[in-house]
Coordinates of N, CA and C and ligand atoms in Angstrom, one line a residue:
M1 N 0.8 -0.7 0.0 CA 0.8 -0.4 -0.3 C 0.6 1.0 0.4
T2 N 0.6 2.5 -1.0 CA 1.0 3.1 -0.6 C 0.4 4.7 -0.5
A3 N 1.2 5.3 0.0 CA 0.2 6.9 0.6 C -0.5 7.2 -1.1
S4 N -2.2 8.0 -0.7 CA -2.5 8.3 -1.8 C -2.7 10.0 -2.0
K5 N -2.4 10.4 -2.4 CA -2.6 12.3 -2.8 C -3.8 12.5 -2.5
D6 N -4.9 12.0 -2.6 CA -6.7 12.3 -1.5 C -7.1 10.5 -0.5
C7 N -5.7 10.7 0.5 CA -5.6 9.8 1.3 C -6.6 10.4 2.9
R8 N -7.8 10.0 2.9 CA -8.5 9.9 4.4 C -8.1 8.7 6.1
R9 N -7.2 9.0 5.9 CA -7.0 7.1 7.0 C -7.1 7.9 7.5
C10 N -7.1 9.0 8.1 CA -7.5 9.5 9.5 C -6.9 11.4 9.6
A11 N -7.5 11.6 11.2 CA -7.8 13.1 10.5 C -7.3 14.6 10.3
L12 N -5.8 13.8 9.9 CA -5.2 14.9 9.6 C -5.2 14.6 7.9
C13 N -6.3 14.6 7.1 CA -5.9 15.0 6.3 C -6.9 16.7 6.2
T14 N -7.1 17.0 7.2 CA -8.7 17.8 7.1 C -7.4 19.3 7.4
G15 N -6.1 19.3 8.0 CA -5.9 20.2 7.8 C -4.9 20.0 7.1
R16 N -4.4 19.4 6.4 CA -2.9 19.2 5.0 C -3.4 20.2 4.6
T17 N -1.9 20.7 3.5 CA -2.1 21.5 2.3 C -2.2 20.4 1.3
N18 N -0.8 19.2 2.0 CA -0.9 18.5 0.6 C -0.1 16.8 1.3
V19 N -0.7 15.5 1.2 CA 0.3 14.8 0.9 C 1.3 14.7 0.9
V20 N 2.5 14.0 1.6 CA 3.9 14.6 1.8 C 4.5 13.3 1.6
M21 N 4.9 12.9 -0.2 CA 5.2 11.8 0.0 C 6.5 11.3 -0.6
P22 N 7.4 10.1 -0.1 CA 9.0 10.3 0.7 C 9.6 10.3 -1.0
E23 N 11.2 10.8 -1.0 CA 11.6 11.1 -2.0 C 13.0 10.4 -1.8
G24 N 13.3 10.2 -3.2 CA 14.8 10.4 -2.8 C 15.1 8.8 -3.7
D25 N 15.9 8.0 -3.3 CA 15.9 6.6 -4.7 C 15.5 5.8 -4.0
P26 N 14.2 5.3 -5.0 CA 12.8 4.1 -4.8 C 13.6 3.4 -4.3
S27 N 15.0 2.4 -4.7 CA 15.6 1.7 -4.9 C 17.0 0.8 -3.6
S28 N 16.2 2.2 -2.9 CA 18.0 2.9 -2.2 C 17.6 1.5 -1.1
P29 N 19.5 0.9 -0.6 CA 19.3 0.6 1.0 C 19.2 0.5 2.1
I30 N 19.0 1.9 1.3 CA 18.8 3.2 3.5 C 18.1 4.0 3.7
A31 N 17.0 3.8 4.8 CA 16.0 5.1 4.3 C 15.5 5.7 5.7
F32 N 15.7 6.7 5.6 CA 15.8 7.9 6.7 C 14.2 8.1 6.7
V33 N 13.4 7.9 7.4 CA 12.5 7.5 8.7 C 12.4 9.0 9.7
G34 N 11.3 10.3 9.3 CA 11.4 11.3 10.3 C 10.4 11.4 10.4
E35 N 9.4 12.0 11.9 CA 8.6 12.4 12.3 C 7.2 12.9 11.7
A36 N 7.4 13.7 10.9 CA 6.1 14.1 10.7 C 5.9 15.5 9.6
P37 N 5.1 15.8 8.5 CA 5.8 16.6 7.4 C 6.0 18.0 8.2
G38 N 6.6 19.3 8.4 CA 6.3 20.8 9.2 C 5.3 21.5 8.0
A39 N 5.6 22.7 8.3 CA 4.8 23.5 7.5 C 5.5 23.2 5.8
K40 N 6.9 23.9 6.2 CA 7.3 23.7 4.6 C 7.2 22.8 4.1
E41 N 7.4 21.6 4.4 CA 6.7 20.5 3.1 C 5.8 20.1 2.9
D42 N 4.3 20.3 3.9 CA 3.0 21.1 3.9 C 3.0 21.5 2.4
E43 N 3.3 22.4 2.8 CA 3.6 23.5 1.3 C 4.1 22.9 0.6
A44 N 5.3 21.7 0.6 CA 5.9 22.3 -1.2 C 5.3 20.1 -1.3
G45 N 5.3 19.8 -0.7 CA 4.3 18.3 -0.3 C 5.6 17.4 -0.9
R46 N 6.7 17.3 0.4 CA 8.1 16.9 -0.1 C 8.5 17.3 1.4
P47 N 9.4 15.9 1.9 CA 9.7 15.4 2.8 C 11.5 16.2 3.1
F48 N 11.0 17.0 4.2 CA 13.3 17.4 4.4 C 12.8 18.6 3.8
V49 N 12.3 19.5 3.8 CA 12.6 20.4 2.9 C 12.7 22.2 3.8
G50 N 12.9 21.9 5.0 CA 12.8 22.9 5.4 C 14.0 23.3 6.4
L51 N 14.5 23.8 7.4 CA 15.5 23.9 8.6 C 16.0 22.9 8.4
S52 N 15.1 21.6 9.2 CA 15.7 19.9 9.4 C 16.5 19.5 8.6
G53 N 15.0 19.8 7.3 CA 15.8 18.9 5.7 C 17.9 19.4 5.5
R54 N 17.2 21.0 5.7 CA 18.6 21.1 5.4 C 20.1 20.9 5.9
V55 N 19.8 20.6 8.1 CA 20.9 20.0 8.3 C 21.2 18.3 8.0
L56 N 19.3 17.4 7.2 CA 20.0 16.7 7.0 C 20.9 16.6 5.5
N57 N 20.8 17.5 4.2 CA 21.2 17.6 3.2 C 22.4 17.6 3.8
Q58 N 23.2 18.4 4.7 CA 24.3 18.6 4.8 C 24.7 17.9 5.0
L59 N 24.7 17.1 6.0 CA 25.0 15.5 6.5 C 25.6 14.2 5.4
L60 N 24.6 15.0 5.4 CA 23.9 13.3 4.0 C 25.1 13.7 3.0
E61 N 25.7 15.4 2.8 CA 27.3 15.4 1.5 C 28.1 15.3 2.0
E62 N 28.1 15.7 3.3 CA 29.5 15.5 5.0 C 30.0 14.2 4.2
E63 N 29.1 13.4 4.3 CA 29.5 11.4 4.7 C 29.4 11.6 3.0
G64 N 29.3 11.9 2.1 CA 29.2 11.6 0.9 C 28.0 10.7 0.2
L65 N 26.3 10.5 0.9 CA 25.8 10.2 0.8 C 24.6 10.7 0.2
Y66 N 24.4 11.1 -0.7 CA 23.3 12.3 -1.2 C 22.4 11.1 -1.0
R67 N 21.3 12.5 -1.6 CA 20.1 13.2 -0.4 C 19.1 12.2 -1.6
S68 N 19.5 12.3 -2.8 CA 19.4 11.7 -4.1 C 19.6 9.7 -4.4
K69 N 20.2 9.4 -3.4 CA 21.1 8.2 -3.2 C 20.2 7.2 -2.3
V70 N 19.0 8.2 -1.2 CA 18.4 7.4 0.4 C 17.3 7.9 -0.2
F71 N 16.7 7.0 0.0 CA 15.3 7.5 0.4 C 15.0 7.6 2.2
I72 N 13.9 9.4 1.4 CA 13.4 9.4 2.7 C 11.8 9.9 3.2
T73 N 11.1 9.4 4.4 CA 10.2 9.8 4.3 C 9.4 9.7 6.0
N74 N 8.6 9.7 6.8 CA 8.2 10.2 7.0 C 6.8 9.5 8.5
T75 N 7.3 9.5 9.8 CA 6.3 8.0 9.8 C 4.4 8.3 9.3
V76 N 4.0 9.9 9.3 CA 3.2 9.9 8.8 C 3.2 11.0 7.9
K77 N 2.2 11.5 6.8 CA 2.5 11.9 5.7 C 2.0 12.7 5.0
C78 N 0.9 13.3 6.5 CA 0.2 14.8 6.9 C 1.1 15.7 7.7
R79 N 0.4 17.3 8.3 CA 1.1 17.4 8.6 C 0.4 17.1 10.3
P80 N 0.8 17.9 11.3 CA -0.3 17.1 12.3 C 0.1 18.8 12.6
P81 N -1.8 19.4 13.7 CA -1.0 20.9 13.3 C -0.8 22.0 14.2
G82 N 0.3 23.0 14.1 CA 1.2 23.2 15.2 C 1.9 22.4 15.5
N83 N 2.6 21.2 14.2 CA 3.6 20.7 14.5 C 3.6 19.7 15.8
R84 N 2.6 19.3 16.1 CA 2.6 18.3 17.4 C 3.3 17.0 17.2
E85 N 3.3 16.2 17.7 CA 3.2 14.9 17.7 C 3.0 14.1 16.7
P86 N 3.2 13.5 16.2 CA 2.0 12.5 15.6 C 1.7 11.5 16.9
T87 N -0.3 11.1 16.9 CA -0.6 10.1 18.2 C 0.0 9.2 17.4
Q88 N -0.2 8.1 18.4 CA -0.3 6.8 17.9 C -2.1 7.0 16.7
A89 N -2.5 7.2 17.1 CA -4.0 6.6 16.0 C -3.4 7.3 15.0
E90 N -2.6 8.5 14.8 CA -2.6 8.7 12.8 C -1.1 8.0 12.5
M91 N -0.1 7.8 13.3 CA 0.5 6.5 13.2 C 0.1 5.1 13.1
D92 N -0.6 4.7 13.9 CA -0.6 3.5 13.5 C -1.3 3.4 11.2
A93 N -3.1 4.5 11.6 CA -3.3 4.8 10.7 C -2.3 5.2 9.2
C94 N -1.2 5.3 9.6 CA 0.1 5.5 7.6 C 1.1 4.4 8.0
L95 N 0.9 3.0 9.3 CA 2.5 2.3 9.0 C 2.1 1.5 8.2
P96 N 0.7 1.0 7.2 CA 0.4 -0.3 6.5 C 1.1 0.6 4.8
C97 N 1.5 2.8 5.0 CA 2.2 2.7 3.6 C 3.6 2.7 4.3
L98 N 4.0 3.2 5.5 CA 4.9 3.0 6.0 C 6.0 1.9 5.6
E99 N 5.2 0.6 6.0 CA 5.5 -0.7 6.3 C 6.4 -1.1 4.9
S100 N 4.8 -0.6 3.6 CA 5.4 -1.1 1.9 C 6.4 0.3 1.5
E101 N 7.1 0.9 1.9 CA 7.8 1.7 1.6 C 9.1 0.9 2.6
L102 N 9.4 0.7 3.1 CA 10.6 -0.1 4.3 C 11.0 -1.3 4.2
E103 N 10.2 -2.1 3.5 CA 10.1 -3.4 3.1 C 11.0 -3.8 2.1
G104 N 11.9 -4.8 2.9 CA 12.9 -4.6 1.9 C 14.6 -4.0 2.1
R105 N 14.2 -3.2 2.4 CA 15.4 -2.3 2.5 C 16.9 -2.8 4.5
K106 N 17.4 -2.4 4.2 CA 18.6 -3.4 4.8 C 19.3 -2.5 5.9
V107 N 18.8 -1.1 5.5 CA 19.2 -0.3 6.8 C 18.1 0.9 6.9
I108 N 17.1 1.2 8.2 CA 16.5 1.9 8.7 C 16.7 3.1 9.4
I109 N 17.2 4.4 8.8 CA 17.4 5.6 10.6 C 16.4 5.9 10.6
T110 N 15.8 5.5 12.0 CA 15.1 6.6 11.9 C 15.2 8.4 12.6
L111 N 14.0 9.1 12.8 CA 15.2 10.7 13.0 C 14.4 11.4 14.0
G112 N 14.6 11.0 14.8 CA 14.0 11.5 16.1 C 12.9 9.9 17.3
R113 N 12.4 11.0 18.4 CA 11.7 9.7 19.2 C 10.4 9.0 18.6
S114 N 10.0 9.9 18.0 CA 7.9 8.9 17.0 C 8.4 8.1 16.6
A115 N 9.2 8.2 15.1 CA 9.9 7.5 14.1 C 10.2 6.2 14.7
A116 N 11.3 6.4 16.0 CA 11.9 5.2 16.6 C 10.5 4.3 17.4
R117 N 9.7 4.7 18.5 CA 9.1 4.2 19.0 C 8.3 3.6 17.8
D118 N 7.4 4.4 16.6 CA 6.7 3.5 15.7 C 7.1 2.8 14.7
L119 N 8.5 2.6 15.0 CA 8.9 0.7 14.3 C 9.5 0.0 14.7
L120 N 9.9 0.3 16.5 CA 10.3 -0.8 17.6 C 8.4 -0.7 18.3
K121 N 7.8 0.4 18.5 CA 6.7 -0.8 18.9 C 6.6 -0.7 20.3
R122 N 7.6 0.2 21.0 CA 7.6 0.8 22.0 C 8.0 1.8 23.0
P123 N 8.1 2.6 23.8 CA 8.6 3.1 24.0 C 9.8 3.8 24.2
V124 N 10.4 4.8 24.3 CA 11.5 4.9 23.3 C 12.5 6.1 24.0
V125 N 13.6 5.9 25.1 CA 13.9 6.4 25.6 C 15.6 7.4 24.7
M126 N 15.1 8.6 24.1 CA 16.8 9.0 23.2 C 18.3 8.3 23.2
R127 N 18.0 9.0 24.6 CA 18.9 8.9 25.0 C 19.9 7.8 25.5
D128 N 19.4 6.5 25.8 CA 20.0 4.8 26.1 C 19.7 4.4 24.5
E129 N 18.8 5.2 23.2 CA 18.8 4.1 22.3 C 19.7 4.7 21.0
V130 N 19.8 6.1 20.8 CA 20.5 6.8 19.9 C 21.8 6.1 19.2
N131 N 21.7 5.6 18.4 CA 22.8 4.7 17.5 C 23.2 3.4 18.3
R132 N 22.7 2.4 18.6 CA 22.6 1.8 19.2 C 21.4 0.5 18.2
P133 N 22.3 -0.1 17.2 CA 21.5 -0.8 15.9 C 20.6 -2.0 16.6
R134 N 19.9 -2.3 16.1 CA 18.7 -3.6 16.6 C 18.2 -4.0 14.8
K135 N 17.2 -5.6 15.2 CA 17.2 -5.9 13.8 C 15.7 -5.8 14.4
I136 N 14.9 -5.5 13.6 CA 13.9 -5.5 13.0 C 13.6 -6.1 12.2
T137 N 12.0 -6.6 11.5 CA 11.5 -7.0 10.5 C 9.9 -6.9 10.1
I138 N 10.3 -6.6 8.9 CA 9.3 -5.9 8.4 C 8.3 -6.2 6.9
R139 N 7.2 -7.0 8.0 CA 6.7 -7.9 6.6 C 7.5 -9.0 6.1
G140 N 8.1 -9.8 7.3 CA 9.6 -10.5 7.5 C 10.4 -11.0 6.5
K141 N 10.5 -9.5 6.6 CA 11.9 -9.3 6.1 C 12.3 -8.5 7.3
D142 N 14.2 -9.2 7.3 CA 15.1 -7.9 8.2 C 15.5 -6.9 8.1
A143 N 15.8 -6.2 8.8 CA 16.3 -5.0 8.9 C 16.8 -4.6 9.6
I144 N 18.3 -3.8 9.2 CA 18.5 -2.9 10.8 C 18.6 -1.6 11.0
L145 N 17.5 -1.2 11.7 CA 16.6 0.2 12.3 C 18.1 1.2 13.5
I146 N 18.7 2.3 13.1 CA 19.1 2.8 14.0 C 19.0 4.0 14.3
P147 N 18.5 4.0 15.5 CA 18.0 5.0 16.0 C 19.0 6.1 16.7
A148 N 19.1 7.7 15.0 CA 19.3 8.3 15.1 C 18.6 10.1 16.0
Y149 N 19.5 10.7 16.4 CA 18.4 12.2 17.2 C 17.3 12.5 15.9
H150 N 16.8 14.0 16.3 CA 16.3 14.7 14.7 C 16.9 15.7 14.4
P151 N 17.4 15.6 12.9 CA 17.8 17.1 12.7 C 17.5 18.1 14.1
A152 N 16.3 18.2 14.0 CA 16.0 19.2 14.2 C 16.7 20.0 15.9
A153 N 17.5 18.5 16.5 CA 17.5 18.6 17.9 C 19.0 19.3 17.8
S154 N 19.5 19.4 16.5 CA 20.7 20.3 16.7 C 20.7 21.9 17.0
F155 N 19.5 22.1 16.5 CA 19.4 23.5 16.7 C 19.6 23.8 18.4
Y156 N 19.2 23.0 18.8 CA 19.3 22.7 20.7 C 20.9 22.6 21.3
N157 N 21.4 21.8 20.7 CA 22.0 21.2 20.4 C 23.3 21.0 19.7
R158 N 25.0 21.2 20.1 CA 26.2 21.3 18.6 C 26.1 20.2 18.2
K159 N 26.0 19.2 19.6 CA 26.9 18.1 20.0 C 25.7 16.9 18.6
V160 N 24.2 17.3 18.6 CA 23.3 16.5 18.1 C 23.9 16.3 16.7
K161 N 24.5 16.9 15.6 CA 25.4 16.7 14.2 C 26.3 16.2 13.9
D162 N 26.8 16.1 15.8 CA 27.8 14.8 15.0 C 27.3 13.7 15.6
S163 N 25.6 13.6 16.4 CA 25.7 12.3 17.2 C 24.8 11.8 15.2
I164 N 24.4 12.2 14.8 CA 23.5 12.2 13.4 C 25.0 11.4 12.1
R165 N 25.9 12.7 11.9 CA 27.5 12.1 11.8 C 27.8 10.4 11.9
E166 N 27.6 10.1 13.3 CA 27.8 8.8 13.9 C 27.0 7.8 12.9
S167 N 25.4 7.8 12.4 CA 24.6 7.2 12.4 C 24.9 7.5 10.8
I168 N 24.6 8.1 10.4 CA 25.4 7.6 9.0 C 26.6 6.4 8.1
R169 N 27.4 7.1 9.4 CA 28.8 6.2 9.2 C 28.0 5.1 9.7
N170 N 27.5 4.7 11.1 CA 26.6 3.4 11.3 C 26.3 2.4 10.3
A171 N 25.4 3.3 9.4 CA 24.4 2.5 8.4 C 24.8 2.3 7.1
R172 N 26.6 2.9 7.3 CA 26.8 2.5 5.6 C 28.1 0.8 6.0
T173 N 28.1 1.1 7.6 CA 28.7 -1.1 7.7 C 27.7 -1.4 7.6
Y174 N 26.2 -1.0 7.1 CA 25.3 -2.1 7.0 C 25.6 -2.8 5.6
L175 N 26.1 -1.4 4.6 CA 25.7 -2.1 3.5 C 26.3 -2.2 2.4
Ligands
LIG1 N1 10.3 17.2 10.4 C1 10.1 15.3 9.5 O1 10.2 14.9 10.9 N2 10.3 15.5 8.8 C2 10.1 16.2 7.8 O2 9.5 16.0 7.0 C3 10.7 17.5 8.3 C4 10.9 17.8 9.2

């Protein structure tokens, strides 16, 4: 199942401008999963095109892993009002789409707590989980999940960029 532009599976459809479809290389072995579209993404219908996207692009480039070579998506494809975290019900409604996007990927980097929680299916305390790879199974296929901080966290803590860099390097060792 893929996201559709007129999806009505949850209440986020009432406030969105655009469904934010995944971007990048559809056959990439590596996927990045963010939390949810923000205002810029909602406007453009593209993931990670605002300030967080700028940080993500910069780190990818620095690590020689260009945005066009990886797959980029979000736990939910529509912007939650006021940029709040998506609820469990919203993430559950979008999970069949997310799973079909991620099925068969080798490495999945989750960006932030919501994405890690969605795919690990349990509460997550980021400082205990970041850069500790886990094996997960998506539709019967194994993948490595690497929990990473969300790029937006780097606005408040300079060390976060180094940590995300480490997540990207870590991911490459599985390719
Ligand atoms: N933050 C996210 O989690 N996803 C986006 O697409 C943009 C910002």
